[in-house]
Structures are given as C-alpha cells and as structure tokens.
C-alpha cells in the first residue's frame, strides 16, 4: 500500500496489528457484500457486534476495555 504521508512510520507494533486486523476483517467480511449494501442503501448490521468485539469503536478512549491507541 502506498504511504505518501509516511504515516506508517508513526505506528507502533500494536497499532500495526490493529490496522492489519481491520484490513483482514474488511477483506473477509465487508468486501464480499459491500456493493450490494451500497446499491440497496443498507448497512451490514450483522457485523456490528463483531466490529465491537474487535475494538473498532472508539479505540482512542481509555477505559471500558478500549485499547487507547492513536
């Protein structure tokens, strides 16, 4: 992936792991159906719980089990 702003350099190991987890999740769970959701104006609500379990909501908050990353 191109990194024109060299943001990759600013990520620590944990942040890279989170990024990779998000990429894998999107590739496996979101991409296969996203075109259909776009055309229908819907959202894959069946993925909301799993996204929460993976810590995708408010990862920069401290507490509540959040990873507190930038």
Short mmCIF file of the C-alpha atoms (twelve columns), coordinates in Angstrom:
data_MODEL
# 
_entry.id   MODEL 
# 
loop_
_atom_site.group_PDB 
_atom_site.id 
_atom_site.type_symbol 
_atom_site.label_atom_id 
_atom_site.label_alt_id 
_atom_site.label_comp_id 
_atom_site.label_asym_id 
_atom_site.label_seq_id 
_atom_site.Cartn_x 
_atom_site.Cartn_y 
_atom_site.Cartn_z 
_atom_site.pdbx_PDB_model_num 
ATOM 1  C CA . UNK A 1  0.000   0.000   0.000  1 
ATOM 2  C CA . UNK A 2  1.273   3.465   -0.862 1 
ATOM 3  C CA . UNK A 3  2.047   5.725   2.074  1 
ATOM 4  C CA . UNK A 4  2.538   9.193   0.600  1 
ATOM 5  C CA . UNK A 5  2.390   10.850  4.020  1 
ATOM 6  C CA . UNK A 6  4.687   8.298   5.685  1 
ATOM 7  C CA . UNK A 7  2.071   7.599   8.339  1 
ATOM 8  C CA . UNK A 8  3.335   4.022   8.612  1 
ATOM 9  C CA . UNK A 9  6.426   5.297   10.428 1 
ATOM 10 C CA . UNK A 10 4.278   6.719   13.216 1 
ATOM 11 C CA . UNK A 11 2.582   3.417   14.070 1 
ATOM 12 C CA . UNK A 12 3.895   1.235   16.849 1 
ATOM 13 C CA . UNK A 13 3.649   -2.563  16.743 1 
ATOM 14 C CA . UNK A 14 0.242   -2.680  18.463 1 
ATOM 15 C CA . UNK A 15 -1.218  -0.099  16.078 1 
ATOM 16 C CA . UNK A 16 0.078   -2.057  13.081 1 
ATOM 17 C CA . UNK A 17 -1.538  -5.195  14.456 1 
ATOM 18 C CA . UNK A 18 -4.847  -3.329  14.834 1 
ATOM 19 C CA . UNK A 19 -4.537  -1.974  11.290 1 
ATOM 20 C CA . UNK A 20 -3.839  -5.434  9.912  1 
ATOM 21 C CA . UNK A 21 -6.772  -6.899  11.842 1 
ATOM 22 C CA . UNK A 22 -9.056  -4.214  10.397 1 
ATOM 23 C CA . UNK A 23 -7.795  -4.873  6.865  1 
ATOM 24 C CA . UNK A 24 -8.320  -8.611  7.222  1 
ATOM 25 C CA . UNK A 25 -11.816 -8.062  8.640  1 
ATOM 26 C CA . UNK A 26 -12.785 -5.805  5.745  1 
ATOM 27 C CA . UNK A 27 -11.354 -8.208  3.165  1 
ATOM 28 C CA . UNK A 28 -13.134 -11.223 4.639  1 
ATOM 29 C CA . UNK A 29 -16.408 -9.810  5.973  1 
ATOM 30 C CA . UNK A 30 -17.173 -6.462  4.338  1 
ATOM 31 C CA . UNK A 31 -15.910 -6.527  0.750  1 
ATOM 32 C CA . UNK A 32 -17.898 -9.529  -0.463 1 
ATOM 33 C CA . UNK A 33 -21.252 -7.799  0.141  1 
ATOM 34 C CA . UNK A 34 -20.474 -4.074  0.248  1 
ATOM 35 C CA . UNK A 35 -21.537 -3.431  -3.364 1 
ATOM 36 C CA . UNK A 36 -24.963 -4.886  -2.687 1 
ATOM 37 C CA . UNK A 37 -25.294 -2.848  0.505  1 
ATOM 38 C CA . UNK A 38 -24.304 0.295   -1.392 1 
ATOM 39 C CA . UNK A 39 -26.875 -0.285  -4.105 1 
ATOM 40 C CA . UNK A 40 -29.602 -1.064  -1.559 1 
ATOM 41 C CA . UNK A 41 -28.672 1.784   0.790  1 
ATOM 42 C CA . UNK A 42 -28.206 -0.641  3.677  1 
ATOM 43 C CA . UNK A 43 -25.540 -1.364  6.255  1 
ATOM 44 C CA . UNK A 44 -24.234 -4.820  7.217  1 
ATOM 45 C CA . UNK A 45 -25.721 -4.673  10.719 1 
ATOM 46 C CA . UNK A 46 -24.803 -8.304  11.319 1 
ATOM 47 C CA . UNK A 47 -21.174 -7.138  11.579 1 
ATOM 48 C CA . UNK A 48 -21.721 -4.513  14.293 1 
ATOM 49 C CA . UNK A 49 -21.180 -6.856  17.232 1 
ATOM 50 C CA . UNK A 50 -18.068 -8.395  15.720 1 
ATOM 51 C CA . UNK A 51 -16.641 -4.942  14.978 1 
ATOM 52 C CA . UNK A 52 -17.197 -4.042  18.629 1 
ATOM 53 C CA . UNK A 53 -15.557 -7.261  19.781 1 
ATOM 54 C CA . UNK A 54 -12.514 -6.364  17.677 1 
ATOM 55 C CA . UNK A 55 -12.314 -2.933  19.336 1 
ATOM 56 C CA . UNK A 56 -13.126 -0.843  16.268 1 
ATOM 57 C CA . UNK A 57 -15.312 1.618   18.176 1 
ATOM 58 C CA . UNK A 58 -13.521 4.471   19.962 1 
ATOM 59 C CA . UNK A 59 -10.084 2.817   20.061 1 
ATOM 60 C CA . UNK A 60 -8.557  6.048   21.329 1 
ATOM 61 C CA . UNK A 61 -10.588 6.121   24.551 1 
ATOM 62 C CA . UNK A 62 -9.105  5.000   27.812 1 
ATOM 63 C CA . UNK A 63 -11.086 2.501   29.885 1 
ATOM 64 C CA . UNK A 64 -14.132 0.398   29.038 1 
ATOM 65 C CA . UNK A 65 -11.840 -2.222  27.506 1 
ATOM 66 C CA . UNK A 66 -10.701 0.146   24.732 1 
ATOM 67 C CA . UNK A 67 -7.115  -0.240  23.501 1 
ATOM 68 C CA . UNK A 68 -6.342  3.502   23.960 1 
ATOM 69 C CA . UNK A 69 -4.330  3.837   20.750 1 
ATOM 70 C CA . UNK A 70 -3.959  6.795   18.421 1 
# 
